C-alpha cells in the first residue's frame, strides 16, 4: 500500500564469510518515514555500504528483517521495483549522449518507455543541455548526476544513494544536494550515505549514525547536531 512505511529495519545483522570474529552490521534497527531525506553517517568500515546493499536486495542479511513499504526484502522481491539505487561507478557508454545512455539502460530493464519518466528524472538531475552531449565530455560531477538520474528512472518511491558526493568538489556537492532535496519533494524518500557530517547535515532531515556496524544515534538532524554529541566529531573528521 502507498501508505506503508518506506523502510523499517529490525535487528539487522551481517557477517561476511571468512570474517568470523566481526559483524559488518550488528543489531541495527531504524525506520524511515515518507518524505524524509535520511543520512546514513559513519566512518569508513562503519557498515554503511553493507546496510545499503542489504536494502537493495543485493546481499542477504544473517539476522533481522527489512521491510520496504511493508514488504520483506529479499533478492528479486517485486517491491524492489519501487527502489532506485545509485552505487559507485556505473558504466556509461562514453561516445553516446547522457540521454541515449539512460534510454538504453531503461530498455534493458524491459519496462515501457513512458514508465521511465525520463524528462522528469532529467529535470531533477539538473543536467540541462549537457544531456545531448557525449558522456566522455562530462566532468566527474556530471557523471555522478547522470548516475543519479539513472537511479531516478521510473521515479522510485525510495531512492538509495551510496556516497554520491565521493570525489566531488564543493560546487558539485551543492548541486548533488539540490538533486536530493528536489527528489524528496512531493513525498518521495531518500537515503544517502556519507562519512562527512558537513555533507549531509544541510540536506538531510534525519540521520542514522553508525560505527563499527552498530547504531550510535538516530533522529532528526537538528536534534543530533544540536546535542553536542562528541561522537560526531570523530565522524566528521574521518
Ligand atoms: P566505506 O565508507 O569505506 O564504504 P562502510 O561504512 O560502507 O565503509 P562497509 O563497506 O559496509 O562499511 O564495511 C563494513 C565492514 O565489513 C568493514 O570492516 C569491511 O572491511 C567489511 N567488509 C565489507 N565488504 C566485505 C566483503 N565483501 N567481505 C568481507 N568483509 C567485508
Coordinates of N, CA and C and ligand atoms in Angstrom, one line a residue:
X1 N 0.8 -1.2 0.0 CA 0.0 0.0 0.0 C 0.9 1.2 0.0
X2 N 0.4 2.3 -0.6 CA 1.1 3.6 -0.7 C 1.4 4.2 0.6
X3 N 0.5 3.9 1.6 CA 0.6 4.5 2.9 C 1.7 3.8 3.8
X4 N 2.2 2.6 3.3 CA 3.1 1.9 4.2 C 4.4 2.6 4.4
X5 N 5.1 2.3 5.5 CA 6.4 2.9 5.8 C 7.4 2.6 4.8
X6 N 8.1 3.6 4.2 CA 9.1 3.3 3.2 C 10.2 2.3 3.6
X7 N 10.6 2.4 4.9 CA 11.7 1.5 5.3 C 11.6 1.2 6.8
X8 N 11.7 0.0 7.2 CA 11.7 -0.4 8.6 C 12.7 -1.5 8.7
X9 N 13.7 -1.3 9.5 CA 14.8 -2.3 9.7 C 14.8 -2.7 11.2
X10 N 14.8 -4.0 11.4 CA 14.7 -4.5 12.8 C 15.8 -5.6 13.0
X11 N 16.7 -5.3 13.9 CA 17.7 -6.3 14.4 C 18.6 -6.8 13.2
X12 N 18.9 -5.9 12.3 CA 19.7 -6.4 11.1 C 21.1 -6.7 11.5
X13 N 21.6 -7.9 10.9 CA 23.0 -8.3 11.1 C 23.6 -8.9 9.9
X14 N 24.9 -8.7 9.7 CA 25.6 -9.3 8.6 C 27.0 -9.5 8.9
X15 N 27.4 -10.8 8.7 CA 28.8 -11.1 8.9 C 29.3 -11.7 7.6
X16 N 30.4 -11.2 7.0 CA 30.8 -11.8 5.8 C 31.5 -13.1 6.0
X17 N 31.4 -14.0 5.0 CA 32.0 -15.3 5.1 C 33.5 -15.0 5.2
X18 N 34.2 -15.7 6.1 CA 35.6 -15.6 6.3 C 36.0 -14.6 7.4
X19 N 35.1 -13.7 7.7 CA 35.4 -12.8 8.9 C 34.6 -13.3 10.1
X20 N 35.1 -14.3 10.8 CA 34.3 -15.0 11.8 C 34.2 -14.2 13.1
X21 N 35.1 -13.2 13.2 CA 35.2 -12.5 14.5 C 34.3 -11.3 14.6
X22 N 33.9 -10.8 13.4 CA 33.3 -9.4 13.4 C 32.1 -9.3 12.5
X23 N 31.1 -8.7 13.0 CA 29.9 -8.4 12.2 C 30.1 -7.0 11.5
X24 N 29.9 -7.0 10.2 CA 29.9 -5.8 9.4 C 28.8 -4.9 9.8
X25 N 27.6 -5.5 10.2 CA 26.5 -4.8 10.7 C 25.9 -5.6 11.8
X26 N 25.5 -5.0 12.9 CA 25.1 -5.8 14.1 C 23.9 -5.1 14.8
X27 N 22.8 -5.8 14.9 CA 21.6 -5.4 15.7 C 21.2 -4.0 15.3
X28 N 21.0 -3.8 14.0 CA 20.7 -2.4 13.5 C 19.2 -2.3 13.3
X29 N 18.6 -1.3 14.0 CA 17.2 -1.0 13.8 C 17.0 0.4 13.6
X30 N 16.2 0.8 12.6 CA 15.7 2.2 12.4 C 14.6 2.2 11.4
X31 N 14.0 3.3 11.3 CA 12.8 3.5 10.5 C 12.8 4.8 9.7
X32 N 12.4 4.8 8.5 CA 12.4 6.0 7.7 C 11.0 6.3 7.2
X33 N 10.5 7.5 7.4 CA 9.2 7.9 7.0 C 9.2 8.5 5.7
X34 N 8.0 8.5 5.1 CA 7.8 9.2 3.8 C 8.2 10.6 3.8
X35 N 8.9 11.0 2.7 CA 9.3 12.4 2.6 C 10.6 12.8 3.3
X36 N 11.2 11.8 4.1 CA 12.4 12.1 4.7 C 13.6 12.0 3.8
X37 N 14.6 12.8 4.1 CA 16.0 12.5 3.5 C 16.8 12.0 4.6
X38 N 17.1 10.8 4.6 CA 17.8 10.2 5.7 C 19.3 10.0 5.4
X39 N 20.2 10.6 6.2 CA 21.6 10.4 6.0 C 22.1 9.3 6.9
X40 N 22.8 8.4 6.2 CA 23.4 7.2 6.9 C 24.9 7.6 7.1
X41 N 25.3 7.9 8.3 CA 26.6 8.6 8.5 C 27.5 7.7 9.3
X42 N 28.8 7.6 8.9 CA 29.7 6.8 9.7 C 31.0 6.8 9.0
X43 N 32.1 6.5 9.8 CA 33.5 6.5 9.2 C 33.6 5.2 8.3
X44 N 34.7 5.2 7.6 CA 35.0 4.0 6.8 C 34.9 2.7 7.6
X45 N 34.2 1.8 7.0 CA 34.1 0.5 7.7 C 33.0 0.4 8.7
X46 N 32.2 1.5 8.8 CA 31.1 1.5 9.8 C 30.0 0.5 9.4
X47 N 29.9 0.2 8.2 CA 28.8 -0.8 7.7 C 27.8 -0.1 6.9
X48 N 28.0 1.1 6.4 CA 27.0 1.8 5.6 C 26.7 1.1 4.3
X49 N 27.8 0.7 3.6 CA 27.6 0.1 2.3 C 26.9 -1.3 2.4
X50 N 27.3 -2.0 3.4 CA 26.7 -3.3 3.7 C 25.2 -3.2 4.0
X51 N 24.9 -2.2 4.8 CA 23.5 -1.9 5.1 C 22.7 -1.6 3.8
X52 N 23.2 -0.7 3.0 CA 22.5 -0.3 1.8 C 22.4 -1.4 0.8
X53 N 23.4 -2.3 0.7 CA 23.4 -3.4 -0.2 C 22.3 -4.4 0.3
X54 N 22.1 -4.5 1.6 CA 21.0 -5.4 2.1 C 19.7 -4.8 1.7
X55 N 19.5 -3.4 1.8 CA 18.3 -2.8 1.5 C 17.9 -3.0 0.0
X56 N 19.0 -3.0 -0.8 CA 18.7 -3.1 -2.3 C 18.5 -4.6 -2.7
X57 N 18.6 -5.5 -1.7 CA 18.4 -6.9 -2.0 C 19.6 -7.5 -2.7
X58 N 20.7 -6.9 -2.6 CA 21.9 -7.4 -3.3 C 22.6 -8.5 -2.5
X59 N 22.6 -8.3 -1.1 CA 23.1 -9.3 -0.3 C 22.1 -9.6 0.8
X60 N 22.2 -10.8 1.4 CA 21.2 -11.3 2.3 C 21.7 -11.2 3.7
X61 N 20.8 -10.6 4.6 CA 21.3 -10.5 6.0 C 21.4 -11.8 6.7
X62 N 22.2 -11.9 7.7 CA 22.3 -13.1 8.6 C 21.3 -13.0 9.7
X63 N 20.8 -11.8 10.0 CA 19.9 -11.7 11.1 C 19.0 -10.5 10.8
X64 N 17.8 -10.5 11.4 CA 16.9 -9.4 11.3 C 16.0 -9.3 10.1
X65 N 15.3 -8.2 10.0 CA 14.3 -8.1 8.9 C 14.4 -6.7 8.3
X66 N 14.1 -6.6 7.0 CA 14.0 -5.3 6.3 C 12.6 -5.3 5.7
X67 N 11.9 -4.3 5.9 CA 10.6 -4.1 5.3 C 10.6 -2.8 4.5
X68 N 10.3 -2.9 3.2 CA 10.2 -1.7 2.3 C 8.7 -1.6 1.9
X69 N 8.1 -0.5 2.3 CA 6.6 -0.3 2.0 C 5.9 -1.6 2.5
X70 N 6.3 -2.1 3.6 CA 5.6 -3.2 4.2 C 5.9 -4.6 3.7
X71 N 6.8 -4.6 2.7 CA 7.1 -5.9 2.1 C 8.6 -6.4 2.5
X72 N 8.7 -7.6 2.9 CA 10.0 -8.1 3.2 C 11.0 -8.1 2.0
X73 N 12.2 -7.7 2.2 CA 13.2 -7.6 1.1 C 13.9 -8.9 1.0
X74 N 14.0 -9.4 -0.2 CA 14.9 -10.5 -0.5 C 15.3 -10.3 -1.9
X75 N 16.4 -10.9 -2.4 CA 16.9 -10.7 -3.7 C 15.7 -11.0 -4.7
X76 N 15.4 -10.0 -5.6 CA 14.4 -10.2 -6.6 C 13.0 -9.9 -6.1
X77 N 12.8 -9.5 -4.9 CA 11.5 -9.1 -4.4 C 10.8 -8.1 -5.3
X78 N 9.5 -8.3 -5.6 CA 8.8 -7.3 -6.5 C 8.9 -5.9 -6.0
X79 N 8.8 -5.7 -4.7 CA 8.8 -4.3 -4.2 C 10.1 -3.6 -4.5
X80 N 11.1 -4.3 -4.9 CA 12.4 -3.6 -5.3 C 12.2 -2.7 -6.6
X81 N 11.1 -2.9 -7.3 CA 10.8 -2.0 -8.4 C 10.5 -0.6 -8.0
X82 N 10.2 -0.5 -6.7 CA 9.9 0.9 -6.1 C 11.1 1.5 -5.5
X83 N 12.3 0.8 -5.6 CA 13.5 1.3 -5.0 C 14.5 1.6 -6.2
X84 N 15.1 2.8 -6.1 CA 16.1 3.1 -7.1 C 17.4 3.2 -6.3
X85 N 18.5 2.8 -7.0 CA 19.8 2.8 -6.2 C 20.9 3.3 -7.1
X86 N 21.7 4.1 -6.4 CA 23.0 4.6 -7.0 C 24.1 3.9 -6.3
X87 N 24.9 3.2 -7.0 CA 26.1 2.6 -6.5 C 27.3 3.2 -7.4
X88 N 28.4 3.3 -6.8 CA 29.5 3.9 -7.4 C 29.9 3.4 -8.8
X89 N 30.2 4.3 -9.7 CA 30.8 4.0 -11.0 C 30.0 3.1 -11.9
X90 N 28.7 3.4 -12.2 CA 28.1 2.5 -13.2 C 28.7 2.8 -14.6
X91 N 28.8 1.9 -15.4 CA 29.4 2.1 -16.7 C 28.5 2.8 -17.7
X92 N 29.0 3.9 -18.2 CA 28.2 4.6 -19.3 C 29.0 4.4 -20.6
X93 N 28.3 4.4 -21.7 CA 29.0 4.3 -23.0 C 29.5 5.7 -23.3
X94 N 30.8 5.9 -23.4 CA 31.3 7.3 -23.5 C 31.0 8.1 -24.7
X95 N 30.7 7.4 -25.8 CA 30.5 8.1 -27.1 C 29.0 8.4 -27.3
X96 N 28.2 7.9 -26.4 CA 26.8 8.2 -26.5 C 26.4 9.3 -25.6
X97 N 25.3 10.0 -25.9 CA 24.9 11.1 -25.1 C 24.4 10.6 -23.7
X98 N 24.3 11.5 -22.8 CA 23.7 11.1 -21.5 C 22.3 10.6 -21.7
X99 N 21.5 11.3 -22.5 CA 20.1 10.8 -22.7 C 20.1 9.4 -23.3
X100 N 21.0 9.2 -24.3 CA 21.0 7.9 -25.0 C 21.4 6.8 -24.0
X101 N 22.3 7.1 -23.1 CA 22.7 6.1 -22.2 C 21.6 5.7 -21.3
X102 N 20.8 6.7 -20.8 CA 19.7 6.4 -19.9 C 18.6 5.6 -20.7
X103 N 18.4 6.0 -21.9 CA 17.4 5.3 -22.7 C 17.7 3.8 -22.9
X104 N 19.0 3.6 -23.2 CA 19.5 2.2 -23.3 C 19.3 1.4 -22.0
X105 N 19.7 2.0 -20.9 CA 19.6 1.4 -19.6 C 18.2 1.0 -19.4
X106 N 17.2 1.9 -19.6 CA 15.8 1.6 -19.3 C 15.3 0.5 -20.2
X107 N 15.7 0.5 -21.5 CA 15.3 -0.6 -22.4 C 15.7 -1.9 -21.8
X108 N 16.9 -1.9 -21.2 CA 17.4 -3.2 -20.7 C 16.6 -3.7 -19.5
X109 N 15.9 -2.8 -18.9 CA 15.0 -3.2 -17.7 C 13.7 -3.9 -18.3
X110 N 13.4 -3.6 -19.5 CA 12.3 -4.3 -20.1 C 10.9 -3.6 -19.8
X111 N 11.0 -2.5 -19.1 CA 9.7 -1.8 -18.8 C 9.4 -0.7 -19.9
X112 N 8.1 -0.4 -20.0 CA 7.7 0.5 -21.1 C 8.4 1.9 -21.0
X113 N 8.7 2.5 -22.1 CA 9.5 3.7 -22.1 C 8.8 4.8 -21.3
X114 N 7.5 4.9 -21.4 CA 6.8 6.0 -20.7 C 7.0 5.9 -19.1
X115 N 7.2 4.7 -18.7 CA 7.3 4.5 -17.2 C 8.7 5.0 -16.7
X116 N 9.6 5.3 -17.6 CA 10.9 5.8 -17.2 C 10.7 7.2 -16.6
X117 N 9.7 8.0 -17.0 CA 9.6 9.4 -16.6 C 10.9 10.1 -16.9
X118 N 11.4 9.8 -18.0 CA 12.8 10.3 -18.3 C 12.9 11.8 -18.2
X119 N 12.0 12.6 -18.7 CA 12.2 14.0 -18.7 C 12.1 14.6 -17.2
X120 N 11.3 14.0 -16.4 CA 11.2 14.4 -15.0 C 12.5 14.1 -14.3
X121 N 13.0 12.9 -14.5 CA 14.2 12.5 -13.8 C 15.4 13.3 -14.2
X122 N 15.4 13.7 -15.5 CA 16.5 14.5 -16.0 C 16.4 15.9 -15.5
X123 N 15.2 16.4 -15.4 CA 14.9 17.7 -14.8 C 15.5 17.8 -13.4
X124 N 15.1 16.8 -12.6 CA 15.6 16.8 -11.2 C 17.1 16.7 -11.1
X125 N 17.7 15.9 -12.1 CA 19.1 15.8 -12.0 C 19.8 17.0 -12.5
X126 N 19.1 17.9 -13.2 CA 19.7 19.2 -13.5 C 20.9 19.2 -14.4
X127 N 20.9 18.3 -15.4 CA 22.0 18.3 -16.3 C 21.8 19.2 -17.5
X128 N 20.6 19.7 -17.8 CA 20.4 20.7 -18.8 C 20.8 20.2 -20.2
X129 N 21.4 21.1 -20.9 CA 21.8 20.8 -22.3 C 22.9 19.7 -22.4
X130 N 23.6 19.5 -21.4 CA 24.7 18.5 -21.4 C 24.2 17.1 -21.7
X131 N 22.9 16.9 -21.5 CA 22.3 15.6 -21.8 C 22.5 15.1 -23.2
X132 N 22.5 16.1 -24.1 CA 22.6 15.8 -25.5 C 24.1 15.6 -25.9
X133 N 25.0 15.8 -25.0 CA 26.5 15.7 -25.3 C 27.0 14.3 -25.0
X134 N 28.1 13.9 -25.6 CA 28.6 12.6 -25.3 C 29.1 12.5 -23.9
X135 N 28.9 11.4 -23.2 CA 29.3 11.3 -21.8 C 30.8 11.5 -21.6
X136 N 31.6 11.2 -22.6 CA 33.1 11.4 -22.5 C 33.4 12.8 -22.2
X137 N 32.6 13.8 -22.5 CA 32.9 15.2 -22.3 C 32.4 15.6 -20.9
X138 N 31.9 14.7 -20.1 CA 31.3 15.1 -18.8 C 32.4 15.2 -17.7
X139 N 32.2 16.1 -16.8 CA 33.0 16.2 -15.6 C 32.6 15.0 -14.7
X140 N 33.4 14.8 -13.6 CA 33.0 13.8 -12.6 C 31.7 14.1 -12.0
X141 N 31.4 15.3 -11.7 CA 30.2 15.7 -11.1 C 29.0 15.4 -12.0
X142 N 29.2 15.7 -13.3 CA 28.1 15.4 -14.2 C 27.8 13.9 -14.4
X143 N 28.9 13.1 -14.4 CA 28.8 11.7 -14.5 C 28.0 11.2 -13.3
X144 N 28.3 11.7 -12.1 CA 27.6 11.3 -10.9 C 26.2 11.6 -11.0
X145 N 25.9 12.8 -11.5 CA 24.5 13.2 -11.6 C 23.7 12.4 -12.7
X146 N 24.4 12.0 -13.7 CA 23.8 11.1 -14.7 C 23.5 9.8 -14.0
X147 N 24.4 9.3 -13.2 CA 24.2 8.1 -12.5 C 23.0 8.2 -11.5
X148 N 22.8 9.3 -10.9 CA 21.7 9.6 -10.0 C 20.4 9.6 -10.9
X149 N 20.5 10.3 -12.0 CA 19.3 10.3 -12.9 C 18.9 8.9 -13.3
X150 N 19.9 8.0 -13.5 CA 19.6 6.6 -13.9 C 18.9 5.9 -12.7
X151 N 19.4 6.2 -11.5 CA 18.7 5.6 -10.3 C 17.3 6.2 -10.2
X152 N 17.0 7.4 -10.7 CA 15.7 8.0 -10.5 C 14.7 7.6 -11.6
X153 N 15.2 6.9 -12.6 CA 14.3 6.5 -13.7 C 13.2 5.7 -13.1
X154 N 12.0 6.0 -13.6 CA 10.8 5.3 -13.0 C 10.3 6.0 -11.8
X155 N 11.0 7.1 -11.3 CA 10.7 7.8 -10.1 C 10.3 6.9 -9.0
X156 N 11.3 6.1 -8.5 CA 11.0 5.2 -7.4 C 10.7 5.9 -6.2
X157 N 9.8 5.3 -5.4 CA 9.3 5.9 -4.1 C 10.4 6.0 -3.1
X158 N 11.4 5.1 -3.2 CA 12.6 5.2 -2.3 C 13.8 5.2 -3.1
X159 N 14.7 6.2 -2.9 CA 15.9 6.3 -3.6 C 17.1 6.1 -2.7
X160 N 18.0 5.2 -3.0 CA 19.1 4.9 -2.1 C 20.4 5.3 -2.8
X161 N 21.2 6.2 -2.2 CA 22.4 6.7 -2.8 C 23.6 6.4 -1.9
X162 N 24.5 5.6 -2.4 CA 25.7 5.3 -1.6 C 26.8 6.2 -1.9
X163 N 27.1 7.1 -1.0 CA 28.2 8.1 -1.1 C 28.2 8.8 -2.5
X164 N 27.1 9.5 -2.8 CA 27.0 10.1 -4.2 C 27.9 11.3 -4.3
X165 N 28.5 11.8 -3.2 CA 29.3 13.0 -3.3 C 30.8 12.7 -3.3
X166 N 31.1 11.4 -3.3 CA 32.5 10.9 -3.3 C 33.3 11.5 -4.5
X167 N 34.4 12.1 -4.2 CA 35.2 12.6 -5.3 C 34.7 13.9 -6.0
X168 N 33.7 14.5 -5.4 CA 33.2 15.8 -6.0 C 33.7 17.0 -5.3
X169 N 33.8 18.1 -6.0 CA 34.3 19.4 -5.3 C 33.1 20.1 -4.8
X170 N 33.3 21.1 -3.9 CA 32.2 21.8 -3.2 C 31.0 22.2 -4.1
X171 N 31.3 22.9 -5.3 CA 30.1 23.3 -6.1 C 29.3 22.0 -6.6
X172 N 30.0 21.0 -6.9 CA 29.4 19.8 -7.4 C 28.6 19.1 -6.3
X173 N 29.1 19.2 -5.1 CA 28.4 18.7 -3.9 C 27.1 19.4 -3.6
X174 N 27.2 20.8 -3.8 CA 26.0 21.6 -3.7 C 24.9 21.2 -4.7
X175 N 25.4 21.0 -5.9 CA 24.4 20.5 -7.0 C 23.8 19.2 -6.6
X176 N 24.6 18.3 -6.1 CA 24.1 17.0 -5.7 C 23.1 17.1 -4.6
X177 N 23.4 18.0 -3.6 CA 22.4 18.2 -2.5 C 21.1 18.7 -3.1
X178 N 21.1 19.6 -4.0 CA 19.9 20.1 -4.6 C 19.1 19.0 -5.3
X179 N 19.8 18.1 -5.9 CA 19.1 17.0 -6.6 C 18.4 16.2 -5.6
X180 N 19.0 15.9 -4.4 CA 18.3 15.0 -3.4 C 17.1 15.7 -2.8
X181 N 17.3 17.0 -2.5 CA 16.2 17.8 -1.9 C 15.0 17.8 -2.9
X182 N 15.3 18.1 -4.2 CA 14.2 18.2 -5.2 C 13.5 16.8 -5.3
X183 N 14.3 15.8 -5.2 CA 13.7 14.4 -5.4 C 12.7 14.1 -4.3
X184 N 13.1 14.5 -3.1 CA 12.2 14.2 -1.9 C 11.0 15.0 -1.9
X185 N 11.0 16.2 -2.6 CA 9.8 17.0 -2.7 C 8.6 16.2 -3.3
X186 N 7.5 16.3 -2.7 CA 6.4 15.5 -3.3 C 6.3 14.2 -2.6
X187 N 6.9 14.0 -1.5 CA 6.7 12.8 -0.7 C 7.5 11.6 -1.0
X188 N 8.6 11.7 -1.9 CA 9.4 10.6 -2.1 C 10.5 10.6 -1.0
X189 N 11.1 9.4 -0.8 CA 12.0 9.2 0.3 C 13.4 8.9 -0.2
X190 N 14.4 9.5 0.4 CA 15.8 9.4 0.0 C 16.7 8.9 1.2
X191 N 17.5 7.9 0.9 CA 18.5 7.5 1.9 C 19.9 7.7 1.3
X192 N 20.8 8.4 1.9 CA 22.1 8.8 1.4 C 23.1 8.5 2.4
X193 N 24.2 7.8 2.0 CA 25.3 7.6 2.9 C 26.4 8.6 2.7
X194 N 27.2 8.8 3.8 CA 28.3 9.7 3.7 C 29.2 9.4 5.0
X195 N 30.5 9.8 4.9 CA 31.3 9.8 6.1 C 31.6 11.2 6.6
X196 N 30.9 12.2 6.0 CA 31.1 13.6 6.4 C 29.8 14.2 6.9
X197 N 29.8 14.5 8.1 CA 28.6 15.2 8.7 C 28.2 16.5 7.9
X198 N 29.3 17.2 7.6 CA 29.1 18.5 6.9 C 28.4 18.3 5.6
X199 N 28.6 17.2 5.0 CA 27.9 16.9 3.7 C 26.4 16.6 3.8
X200 N 26.0 16.0 4.9 CA 24.7 15.6 5.0 C 23.8 16.5 5.8
X201 N 24.4 17.3 6.7 CA 23.6 18.0 7.7 C 22.7 19.0 7.0
X202 N 23.1 19.6 5.9 CA 22.3 20.6 5.2 C 21.2 20.0 4.3
X203 N 21.4 18.8 4.0 CA 20.4 18.1 3.0 C 19.4 17.3 3.8
X204 N 19.9 16.6 4.8 CA 19.0 15.5 5.4 C 18.1 16.1 6.4
X205 N 17.0 15.4 6.5 CA 16.0 15.8 7.6 C 16.3 14.9 8.8
X206 N 16.9 13.7 8.6 CA 17.1 12.8 9.7 C 18.5 12.1 9.5
X207 N 19.1 11.7 10.6 CA 20.4 11.0 10.5 C 20.3 9.6 11.2
X208 N 21.0 8.7 10.7 CA 21.4 7.5 11.4 C 22.9 7.4 11.5
X209 N 23.5 7.5 12.6 CA 24.9 7.4 12.8 C 25.4 6.0 13.1
X210 N 26.3 5.5 12.4 CA 26.8 4.1 12.6 C 28.3 4.2 12.9
X211 N 28.7 3.2 13.7 CA 30.2 3.0 13.9 C 30.4 1.5 14.2
X212 N 31.3 0.9 13.5 CA 31.7 -0.5 13.7 C 30.5 -1.4 13.7
X213 N 29.6 -1.1 12.7 CA 28.5 -2.0 12.5 C 27.2 -1.7 13.3
X214 N 27.4 -0.8 14.3 CA 26.3 -0.6 15.2 C 25.7 0.8 15.1
X215 N 24.5 1.0 15.5 CA 23.9 2.3 15.5 C 24.4 3.1 16.7
X216 N 24.9 4.3 16.4 CA 25.3 5.2 17.5 C 24.2 6.0 18.0
X217 N 23.5 6.7 17.0 CA 22.4 7.5 17.4 C 21.6 7.7 16.1
X218 N 20.3 8.1 16.3 CA 19.4 8.3 15.2 C 18.4 9.3 15.6
X219 N 17.9 10.1 14.6 CA 16.9 11.1 14.9 C 16.9 12.3 13.9
X220 N 16.1 13.3 14.2 CA 16.1 14.5 13.3 C 17.4 15.2 13.4
X221 N 17.9 15.7 12.3 CA 19.2 16.3 12.2 C 19.4 17.3 13.2
X222 N 18.4 18.2 13.4 CA 18.6 19.3 14.4 C 18.9 18.8 15.8
X223 N 18.2 17.7 16.2 CA 18.4 17.1 17.5 C 19.8 16.5 17.6
X224 N 20.3 15.9 16.6 CA 21.6 15.2 16.7 C 22.7 16.2 16.6
X225 N 22.7 17.2 15.7 CA 23.8 18.1 15.6 C 23.7 19.1 16.7
X226 N 22.5 19.3 17.3 CA 22.4 20.3 18.4 C 22.7 19.7 19.8
X227 N 23.0 18.4 19.9 CA 23.1 17.7 21.2 C 24.5 17.9 21.8
X228 N 25.4 18.4 21.0 CA 26.8 18.5 21.5 C 27.4 17.1 21.6
X229 N 26.9 16.2 20.9 CA 27.4 14.8 21.0 C 28.8 14.7 20.4
X230 N 29.8 14.4 21.2 CA 31.2 14.4 20.8 C 31.5 13.3 19.8
X231 N 30.6 12.3 19.8 CA 30.9 11.2 18.8 C 31.0 11.7 17.4
X232 N 30.2 12.7 17.1 CA 30.1 13.2 15.8 C 31.4 13.9 15.3
X233 N 32.2 14.4 16.3 CA 33.5 15.0 15.9 C 34.4 14.0 15.2
X234 N 34.4 12.8 15.8 CA 35.2 11.7 15.1 C 34.6 11.4 13.8
X235 N 33.3 11.4 13.6 CA 32.7 11.0 12.3 C 33.1 12.0 11.3
X236 N 32.8 13.3 11.6 CA 33.0 14.4 10.6 C 34.5 14.6 10.3
X237 N 35.4 14.2 11.2 CA 36.8 14.4 10.9 C 37.4 13.2 10.3
X238 N 36.6 12.2 9.9 CA 37.1 11.0 9.3 C 38.0 11.2 8.1
Ligands
LIG1 P1 33.2 2.8 3.5 O1 32.8 4.2 3.8 O2 34.6 2.5 3.5 O3 32.5 2.3 2.3 P2 31.2 1.4 5.1 O4 30.7 2.2 6.2 O5 30.4 1.5 3.8 O6 32.6 2.0 4.7 P3 31.2 -1.4 4.8 O7 31.8 -1.3 3.4 O8 29.9 -1.8 4.9 O9 31.5 0.0 5.5 O10 32.2 -2.4 5.6 C1 31.8 -2.8 6.9 C2 32.9 -3.9 7.3 O11 32.7 -5.0 6.5 C3 34.3 -3.5 7.2 O12 35.0 -4.0 8.2 C4 34.7 -4.2 5.9 O13 36.1 -4.5 5.9 C5 33.9 -5.4 5.9 N1 33.5 -5.9 4.5 C6 32.9 -5.1 3.6 N2 32.7 -5.9 2.5 C7 33.2 -7.1 2.7 C8 33.3 -8.3 1.9 N3 32.8 -8.4 0.7 N4 33.9 -9.4 2.5 C9 34.4 -9.3 3.8 N5 34.3 -8.2 4.6 C10 33.8 -7.1 4.0

